[in-house]
Coordinates of C-alpha atoms in Angstrom, one line a residue:
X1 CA 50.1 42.5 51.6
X2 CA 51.2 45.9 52.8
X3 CA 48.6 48.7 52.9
X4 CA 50.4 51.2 54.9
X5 CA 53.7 52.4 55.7
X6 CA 56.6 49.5 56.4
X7 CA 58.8 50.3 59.5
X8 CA 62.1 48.7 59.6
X9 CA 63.0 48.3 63.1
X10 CA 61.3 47.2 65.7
X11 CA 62.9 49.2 68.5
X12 CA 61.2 52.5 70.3
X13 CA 61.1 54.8 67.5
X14 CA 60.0 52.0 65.3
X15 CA 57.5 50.6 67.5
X16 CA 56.3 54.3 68.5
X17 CA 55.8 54.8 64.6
X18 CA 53.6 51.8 64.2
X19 CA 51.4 52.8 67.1
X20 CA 50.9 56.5 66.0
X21 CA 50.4 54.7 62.4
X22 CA 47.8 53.1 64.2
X23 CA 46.5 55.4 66.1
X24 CA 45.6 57.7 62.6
X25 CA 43.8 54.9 61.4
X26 CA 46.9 53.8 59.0
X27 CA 47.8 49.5 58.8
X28 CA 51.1 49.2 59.8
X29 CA 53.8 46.3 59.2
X30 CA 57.5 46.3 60.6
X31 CA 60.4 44.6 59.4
X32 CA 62.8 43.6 62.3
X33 CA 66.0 41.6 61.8
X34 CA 65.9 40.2 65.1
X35 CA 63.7 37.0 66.4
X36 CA 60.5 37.7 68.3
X37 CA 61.4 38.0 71.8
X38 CA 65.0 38.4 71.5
X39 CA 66.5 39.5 74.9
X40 CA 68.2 43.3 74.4
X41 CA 71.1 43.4 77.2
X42 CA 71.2 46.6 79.5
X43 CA 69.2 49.6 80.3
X44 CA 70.4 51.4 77.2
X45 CA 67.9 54.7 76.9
X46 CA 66.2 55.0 80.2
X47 CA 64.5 58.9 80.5
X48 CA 61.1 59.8 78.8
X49 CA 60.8 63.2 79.3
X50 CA 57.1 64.1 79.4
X51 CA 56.6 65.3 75.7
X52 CA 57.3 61.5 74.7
X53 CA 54.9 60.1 77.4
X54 CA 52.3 62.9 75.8
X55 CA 53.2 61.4 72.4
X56 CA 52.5 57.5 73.4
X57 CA 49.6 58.3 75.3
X58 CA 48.0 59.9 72.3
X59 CA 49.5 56.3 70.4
X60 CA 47.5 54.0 72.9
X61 CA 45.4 54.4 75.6
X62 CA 46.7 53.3 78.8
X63 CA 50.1 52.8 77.3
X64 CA 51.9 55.9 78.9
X65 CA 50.1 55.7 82.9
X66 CA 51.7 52.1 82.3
X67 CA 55.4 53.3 81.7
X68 CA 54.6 56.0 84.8
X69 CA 53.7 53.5 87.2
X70 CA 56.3 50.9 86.4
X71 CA 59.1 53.8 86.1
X72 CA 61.1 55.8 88.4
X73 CA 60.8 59.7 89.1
X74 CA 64.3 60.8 90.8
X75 CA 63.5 61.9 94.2
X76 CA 66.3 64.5 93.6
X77 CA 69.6 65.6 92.6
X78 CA 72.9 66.4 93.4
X79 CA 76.2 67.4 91.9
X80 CA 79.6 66.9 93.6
X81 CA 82.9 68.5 92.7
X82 CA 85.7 66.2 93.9
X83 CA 83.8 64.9 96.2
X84 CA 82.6 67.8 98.0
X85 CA 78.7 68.4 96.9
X86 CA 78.0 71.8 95.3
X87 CA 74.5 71.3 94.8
X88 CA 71.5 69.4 96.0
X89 CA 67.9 69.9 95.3
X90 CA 64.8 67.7 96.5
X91 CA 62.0 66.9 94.2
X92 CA 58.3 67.2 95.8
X93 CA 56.4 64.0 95.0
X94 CA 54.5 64.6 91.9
X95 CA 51.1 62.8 90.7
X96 CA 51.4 60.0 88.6
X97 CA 48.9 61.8 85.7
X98 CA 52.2 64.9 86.0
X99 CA 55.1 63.1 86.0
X100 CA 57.2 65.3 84.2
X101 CA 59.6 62.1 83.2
X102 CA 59.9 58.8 83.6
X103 CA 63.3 56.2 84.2
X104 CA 62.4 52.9 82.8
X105 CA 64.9 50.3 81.1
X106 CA 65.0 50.4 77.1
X107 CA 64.1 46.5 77.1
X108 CA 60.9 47.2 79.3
X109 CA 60.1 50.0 77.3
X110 CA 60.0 48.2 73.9
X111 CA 58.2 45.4 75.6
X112 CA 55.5 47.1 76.7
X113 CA 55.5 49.2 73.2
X114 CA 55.5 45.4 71.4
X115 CA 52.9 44.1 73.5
X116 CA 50.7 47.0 73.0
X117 CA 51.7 47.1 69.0
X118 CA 50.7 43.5 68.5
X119 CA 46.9 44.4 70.3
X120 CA 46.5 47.2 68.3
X121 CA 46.5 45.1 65.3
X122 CA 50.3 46.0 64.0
X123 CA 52.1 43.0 61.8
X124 CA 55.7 42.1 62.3
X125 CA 58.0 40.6 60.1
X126 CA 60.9 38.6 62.9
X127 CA 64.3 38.1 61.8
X128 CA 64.3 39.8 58.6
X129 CA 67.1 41.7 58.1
X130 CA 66.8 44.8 54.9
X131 CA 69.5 44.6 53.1
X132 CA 68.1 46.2 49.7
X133 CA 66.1 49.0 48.9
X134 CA 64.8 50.6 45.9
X135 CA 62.9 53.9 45.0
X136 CA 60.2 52.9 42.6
X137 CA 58.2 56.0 41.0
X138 CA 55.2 55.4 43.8
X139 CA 56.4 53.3 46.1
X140 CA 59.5 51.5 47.7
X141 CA 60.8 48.0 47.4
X142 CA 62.3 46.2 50.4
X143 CA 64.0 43.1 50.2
X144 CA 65.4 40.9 53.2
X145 CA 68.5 38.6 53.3
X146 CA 66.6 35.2 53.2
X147 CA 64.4 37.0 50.0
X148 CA 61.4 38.1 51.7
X149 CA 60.3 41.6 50.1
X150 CA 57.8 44.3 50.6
X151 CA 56.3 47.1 49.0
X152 CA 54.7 50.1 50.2
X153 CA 53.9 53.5 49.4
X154 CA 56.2 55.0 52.6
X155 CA 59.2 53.4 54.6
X156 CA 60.1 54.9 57.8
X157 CA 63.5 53.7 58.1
X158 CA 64.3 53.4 62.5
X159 CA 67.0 50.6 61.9
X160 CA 69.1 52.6 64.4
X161 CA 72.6 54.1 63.9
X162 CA 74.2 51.4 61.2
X163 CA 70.8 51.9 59.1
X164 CA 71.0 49.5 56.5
X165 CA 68.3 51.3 55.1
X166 CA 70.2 54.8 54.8
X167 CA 73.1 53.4 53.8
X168 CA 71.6 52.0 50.9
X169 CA 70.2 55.1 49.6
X170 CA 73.2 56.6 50.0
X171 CA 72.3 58.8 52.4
X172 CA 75.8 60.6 54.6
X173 CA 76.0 61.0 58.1
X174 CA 77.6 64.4 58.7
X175 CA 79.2 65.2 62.1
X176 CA 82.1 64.9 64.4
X177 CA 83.1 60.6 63.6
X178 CA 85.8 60.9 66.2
X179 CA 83.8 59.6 69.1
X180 CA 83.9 60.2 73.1
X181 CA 84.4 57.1 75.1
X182 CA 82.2 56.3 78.1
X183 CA 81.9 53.2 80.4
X184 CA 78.6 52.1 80.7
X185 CA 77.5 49.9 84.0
X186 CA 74.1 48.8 85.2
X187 CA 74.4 48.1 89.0
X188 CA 71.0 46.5 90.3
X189 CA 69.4 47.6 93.2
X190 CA 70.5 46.0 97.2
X191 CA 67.7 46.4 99.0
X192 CA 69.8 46.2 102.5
X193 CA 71.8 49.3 101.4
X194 CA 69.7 51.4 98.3
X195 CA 71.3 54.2 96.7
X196 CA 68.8 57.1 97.0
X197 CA 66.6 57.8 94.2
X198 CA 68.8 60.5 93.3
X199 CA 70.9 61.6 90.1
X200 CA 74.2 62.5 91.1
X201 CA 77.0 63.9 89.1
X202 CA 80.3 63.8 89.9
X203 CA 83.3 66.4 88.8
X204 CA 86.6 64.9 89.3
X205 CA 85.8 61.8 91.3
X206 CA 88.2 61.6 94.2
X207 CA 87.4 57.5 93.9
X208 CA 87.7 57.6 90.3
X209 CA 91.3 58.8 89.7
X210 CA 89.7 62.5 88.9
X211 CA 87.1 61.0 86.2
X212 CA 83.9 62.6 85.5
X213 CA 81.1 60.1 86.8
X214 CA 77.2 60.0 86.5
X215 CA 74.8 57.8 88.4
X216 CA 71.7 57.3 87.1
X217 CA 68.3 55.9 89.1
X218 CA 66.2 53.7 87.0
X219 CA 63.4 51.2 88.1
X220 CA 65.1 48.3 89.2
X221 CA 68.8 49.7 89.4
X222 CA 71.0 52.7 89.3
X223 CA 72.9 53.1 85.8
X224 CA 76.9 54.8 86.3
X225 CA 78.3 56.5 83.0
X226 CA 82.4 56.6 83.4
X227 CA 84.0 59.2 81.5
X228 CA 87.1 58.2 79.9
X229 CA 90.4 59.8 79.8
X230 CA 92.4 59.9 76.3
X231 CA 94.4 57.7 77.4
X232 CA 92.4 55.0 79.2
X233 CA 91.2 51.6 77.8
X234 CA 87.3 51.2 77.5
X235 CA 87.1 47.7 76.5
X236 CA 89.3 46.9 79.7
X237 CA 87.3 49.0 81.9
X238 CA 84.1 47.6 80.7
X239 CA 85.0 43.6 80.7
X240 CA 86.3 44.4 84.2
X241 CA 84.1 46.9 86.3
X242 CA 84.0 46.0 89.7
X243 CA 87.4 47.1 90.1
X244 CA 87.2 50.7 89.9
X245 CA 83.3 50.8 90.8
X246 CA 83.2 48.7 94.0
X247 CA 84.8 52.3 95.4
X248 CA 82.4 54.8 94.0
X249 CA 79.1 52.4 95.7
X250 CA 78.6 52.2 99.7
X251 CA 80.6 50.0 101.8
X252 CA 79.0 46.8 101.6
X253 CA 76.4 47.4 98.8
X254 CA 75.7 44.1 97.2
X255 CA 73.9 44.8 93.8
X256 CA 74.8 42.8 91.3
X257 CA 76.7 44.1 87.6
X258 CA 74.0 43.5 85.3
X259 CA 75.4 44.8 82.4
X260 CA 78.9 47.1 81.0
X261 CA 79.7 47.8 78.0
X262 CA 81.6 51.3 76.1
X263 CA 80.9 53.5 73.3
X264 CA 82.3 55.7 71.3
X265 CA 79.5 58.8 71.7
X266 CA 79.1 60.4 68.1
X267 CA 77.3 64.1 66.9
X268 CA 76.1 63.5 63.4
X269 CA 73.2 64.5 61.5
X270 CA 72.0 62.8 58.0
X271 CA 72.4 65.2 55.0
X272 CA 68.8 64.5 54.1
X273 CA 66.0 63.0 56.7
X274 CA 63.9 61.8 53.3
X275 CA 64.9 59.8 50.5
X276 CA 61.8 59.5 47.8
X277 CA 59.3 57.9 49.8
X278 CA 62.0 57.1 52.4
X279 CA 61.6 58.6 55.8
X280 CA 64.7 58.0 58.3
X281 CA 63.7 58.2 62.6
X282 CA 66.1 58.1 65.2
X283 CA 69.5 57.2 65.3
X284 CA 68.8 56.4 61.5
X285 CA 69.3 60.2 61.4
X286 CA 71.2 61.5 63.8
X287 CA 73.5 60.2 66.9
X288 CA 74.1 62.7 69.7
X289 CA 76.3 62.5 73.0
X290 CA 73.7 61.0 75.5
X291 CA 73.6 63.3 78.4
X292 CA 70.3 65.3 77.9
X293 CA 68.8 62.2 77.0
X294 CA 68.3 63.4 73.3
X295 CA 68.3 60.4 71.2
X296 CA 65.4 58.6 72.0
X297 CA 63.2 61.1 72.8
X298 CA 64.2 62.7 69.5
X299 CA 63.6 59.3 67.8
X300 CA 60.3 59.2 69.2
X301 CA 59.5 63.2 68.0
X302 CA 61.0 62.1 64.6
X303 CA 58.5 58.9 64.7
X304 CA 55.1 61.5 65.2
X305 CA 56.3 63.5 63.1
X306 CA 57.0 61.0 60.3
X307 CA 53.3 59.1 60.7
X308 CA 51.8 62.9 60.3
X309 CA 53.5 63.5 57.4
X310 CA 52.4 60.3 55.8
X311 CA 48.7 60.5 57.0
X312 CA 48.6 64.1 55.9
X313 CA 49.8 62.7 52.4
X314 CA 46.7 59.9 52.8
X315 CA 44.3 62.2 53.7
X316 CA 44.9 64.6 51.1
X317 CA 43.6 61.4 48.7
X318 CA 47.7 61.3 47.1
X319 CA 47.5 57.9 47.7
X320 CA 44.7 55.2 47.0
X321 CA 45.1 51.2 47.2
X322 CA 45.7 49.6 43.9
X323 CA 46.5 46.6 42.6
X324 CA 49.9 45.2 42.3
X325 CA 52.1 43.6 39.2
X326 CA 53.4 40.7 39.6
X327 CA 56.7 39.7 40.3
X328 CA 59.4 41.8 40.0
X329 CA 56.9 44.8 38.3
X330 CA 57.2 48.7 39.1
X331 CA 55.3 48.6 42.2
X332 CA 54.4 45.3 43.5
X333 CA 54.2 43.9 46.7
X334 CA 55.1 41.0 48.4
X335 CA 55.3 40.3 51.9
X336 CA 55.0 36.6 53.9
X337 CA 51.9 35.9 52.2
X338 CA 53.1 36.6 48.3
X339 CA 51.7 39.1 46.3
X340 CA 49.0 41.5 47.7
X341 CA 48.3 45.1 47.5
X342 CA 50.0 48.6 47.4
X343 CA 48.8 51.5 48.1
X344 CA 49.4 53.6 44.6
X345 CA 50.0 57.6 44.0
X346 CA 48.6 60.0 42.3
X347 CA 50.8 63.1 41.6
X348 CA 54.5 61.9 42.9
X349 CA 55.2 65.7 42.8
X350 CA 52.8 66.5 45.4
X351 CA 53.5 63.8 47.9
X352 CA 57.4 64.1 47.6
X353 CA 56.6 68.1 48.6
X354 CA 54.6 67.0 51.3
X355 CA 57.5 64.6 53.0
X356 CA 59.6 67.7 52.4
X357 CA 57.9 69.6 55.7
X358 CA 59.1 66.8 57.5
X359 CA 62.8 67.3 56.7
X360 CA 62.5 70.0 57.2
X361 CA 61.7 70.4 60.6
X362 CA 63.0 67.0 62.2
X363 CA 66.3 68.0 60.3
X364 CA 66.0 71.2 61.8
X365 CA 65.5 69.8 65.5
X366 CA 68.1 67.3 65.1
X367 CA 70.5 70.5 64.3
X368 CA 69.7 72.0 66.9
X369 CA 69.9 68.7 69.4
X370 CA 73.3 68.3 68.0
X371 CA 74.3 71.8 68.9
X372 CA 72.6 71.4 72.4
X373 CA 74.6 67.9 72.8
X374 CA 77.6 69.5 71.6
X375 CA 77.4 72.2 74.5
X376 CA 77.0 69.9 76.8
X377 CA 79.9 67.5 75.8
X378 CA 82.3 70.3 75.6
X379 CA 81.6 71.4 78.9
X380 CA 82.4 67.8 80.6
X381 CA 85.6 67.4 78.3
X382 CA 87.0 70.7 79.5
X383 CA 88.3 71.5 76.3
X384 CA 90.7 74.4 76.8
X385 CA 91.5 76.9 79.4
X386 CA 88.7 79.1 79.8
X387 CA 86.1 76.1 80.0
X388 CA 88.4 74.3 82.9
X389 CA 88.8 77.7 84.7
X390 CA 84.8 78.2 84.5
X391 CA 84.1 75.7 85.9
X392 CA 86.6 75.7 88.6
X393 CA 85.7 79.4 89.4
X394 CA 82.1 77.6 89.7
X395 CA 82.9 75.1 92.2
X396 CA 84.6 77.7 94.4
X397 CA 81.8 80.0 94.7
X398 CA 79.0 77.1 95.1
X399 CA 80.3 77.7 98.5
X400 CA 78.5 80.9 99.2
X401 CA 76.4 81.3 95.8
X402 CA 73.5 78.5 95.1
X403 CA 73.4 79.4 91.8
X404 CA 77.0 78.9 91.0
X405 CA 76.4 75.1 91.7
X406 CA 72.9 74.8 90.0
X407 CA 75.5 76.2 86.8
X408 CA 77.6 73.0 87.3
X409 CA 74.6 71.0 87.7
X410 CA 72.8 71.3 84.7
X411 CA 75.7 72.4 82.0
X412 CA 76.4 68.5 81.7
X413 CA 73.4 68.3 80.3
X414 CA 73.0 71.2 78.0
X415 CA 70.0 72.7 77.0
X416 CA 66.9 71.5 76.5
X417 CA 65.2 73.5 74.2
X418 CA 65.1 71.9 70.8
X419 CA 64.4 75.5 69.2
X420 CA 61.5 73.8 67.5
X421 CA 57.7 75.1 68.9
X422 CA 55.9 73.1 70.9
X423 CA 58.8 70.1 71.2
X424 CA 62.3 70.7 73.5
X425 CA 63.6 67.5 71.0

């Protein structure tokens, strides 16, 4: 029996959905197509930036001083241009309660989201992957591949960036499908020789053969992004990274290789964020390059924003629990236990124009996001002349102007500003 919205996904933006749902007083249930407990490999999305731990603090109390106090705040930055530092800037220690961001692994993230989720009284659905989904006049059917099947009045689809769920509505992705390849290594911390708490970017790596390289501080480990060159392979640097990072670490550092792995770093938006009673979160919706740290925090701003837009719908008395048809009926439900409840609509017309706000605006920011992304990703490729001369004009003044090397340090990044009030994603 469903009497609130189905999730599909149980990652962050999934997870951060059910809690909000929670949080406004609405049942939640998620459909995830991996087993309870499965282990996710590597650190994946690691920086909350303090609008998302002011969003799961208002999901669960205690939930976000949790993430603070088991993350990492960077004790500073720096920014090197072949391998002579243009920048450097110290961070003041900051209270906990201000933490302007946090750096904690994905997998401890969505653990601590799970664990929180199951005591708040959020149902789960393990190893059940969607594979169909139909618009019914006031509600949606959801059907697994072993038959299980659901019905609710609202799905927030956060299946992540091969969305089962938006691919069966038919739903385009439109953007840039070419790709930008990165190497991706976790490096665990040595507690003989740490690496300081610091980001660090690297222009033209003198150790790298003239790559772009980030570092990355993270509770437990430092994470190192490897810009690829057209012509390099990033399979073959990934199965093999010791050999060019061993270089780029301390002499004698001893932290292990956790994890590698490469992608292929997208910009692409959905045509439409809402499908009938359909609302797609996160990479469901749009992929971005990852420096700016865009995607989940944007997942999570979609998530909020999703869980107002169906409990302003609720609310507003549009929907009301009713009972369901059987089998196979306009509307019914069915979920591990067989047929339950649904919650029913009155005046389709009215709760369709309310999910339109959300559209709206999350379509709006992830526009925007893709635009800041896109800044930022055409600055580190160098594409053309004037962009390569920039930033080589940059480099030389950092020598006598700060602020010339503060320009270099945070246009990998792009901007932050979202263009949306109150939210920078």
């Amino acid at each position: 029996m469903i009497d609130g919205p189905l999730i599909v996904g149980a990652g962050p933006v999934g997870l951060s959905a059910a809690l909000l749902a929670r949080a406004r007083g609405l049942p939640a249930h998620v459909v995830e197509h991996l087993p309870a407990g499965a282990a996710k490999p590597g650190s994946r999305a690691i920086f909350l930036h303090r609008q998302t731990i002011q969003t799961l603090a208002a999901a669960a109390p205690g939930l976000a001083d949790r993430m603070v106090r088991e993350g990492l705040v960077w004790a500073g930055r720096a920014t090197y241009w072949a391998g002579r530092r243009v920048h450097h800037r110290r961070h003041a220690p900051m209270p906990a309660g201000l933490a302007p961001y946090v750096c904690l692994p994905q997998p401890r993230v969505e653990t601590l989201l799970r664990e929180t989720a199951v005591r708040a009284g959020v149902t789960f659905a393990w190893h059940a992957r969607a594979d169909e989904v139909t618009l019914l006049d006031d509600s949606v059917l959801v059907r697994a591949t072993d038959g299980r099947q659901w019905c609710a009045a609202f799905v927030v689809a956060a299946d992540g960036a091969g969305s089962t769920v938006r691919r069966r509505l038919g739903i385009r992705m439109d953007g840039d499908a070419r790709g930008h390849a990165f190497v991706v290594v976790d490096v665990a911390d040595d507690p003989a020789r740490p690496l300081p708490a610091e980001r660090v970017f690297h222009y033209r790596h003198p150790r790298a053969a003239g790559r772009n390289v980030l570092v990355v501080p993270f509770a437990g480990g430092h994470r190192v992004d490897l810009q690829c060159r057209a012509d390099d392979d990033p399979a073959a640097l990934a199965a093999d990274p010791s050999a060019w990072l061993r270089p780029l670490l301390p002499a004698g550092h001893a932290g292990e290789i956790t994890w590698s792995s490469h992608y292929l770093f997208r910009q692409a938006v959905a045509e439409t964020f809402t499908s009938g009673r359909v609302l797609l979160a996160g990479e469901a919706a749009h992929l971005f390059a990852p420096f700016g740290a865009r995607g989940l925090n944007s997942g999570i701003a979609d998530a909020a924003a999703a869980v107002e837009a169906i409990a302003s719908v609720v609310q507003a008395g549009l929907v009301r629990p009713r009972a369901a048809f059987g089998t196979g009926g306009s509307g019914a439900s069915f979920g591990a236990d067989g047929p339950g409840t649904v919650l029913g609509a009155d005046g389709s017309d009215a709760v369709l124009g309310a999910l339109a706000g959300y559209d709206r605006v999350r379509r709006a920011a992830a526009e925007r996001n893709r635009v800041a992304a896109g800044k930022a990703l055409a600055h580190l490729t160098a594409a053309g002349p004037h962009r390569r001369a920039a930033q080589r004009a940059a480099a030389v003044a950092a020598r006598v102007l700060p602020r010339a090397g503060a320009w270099l340090d945070r246009r990998p990044f792009g901007p932050r500003d979202a263009g949306i009030p109150g939210s920078l994603y």
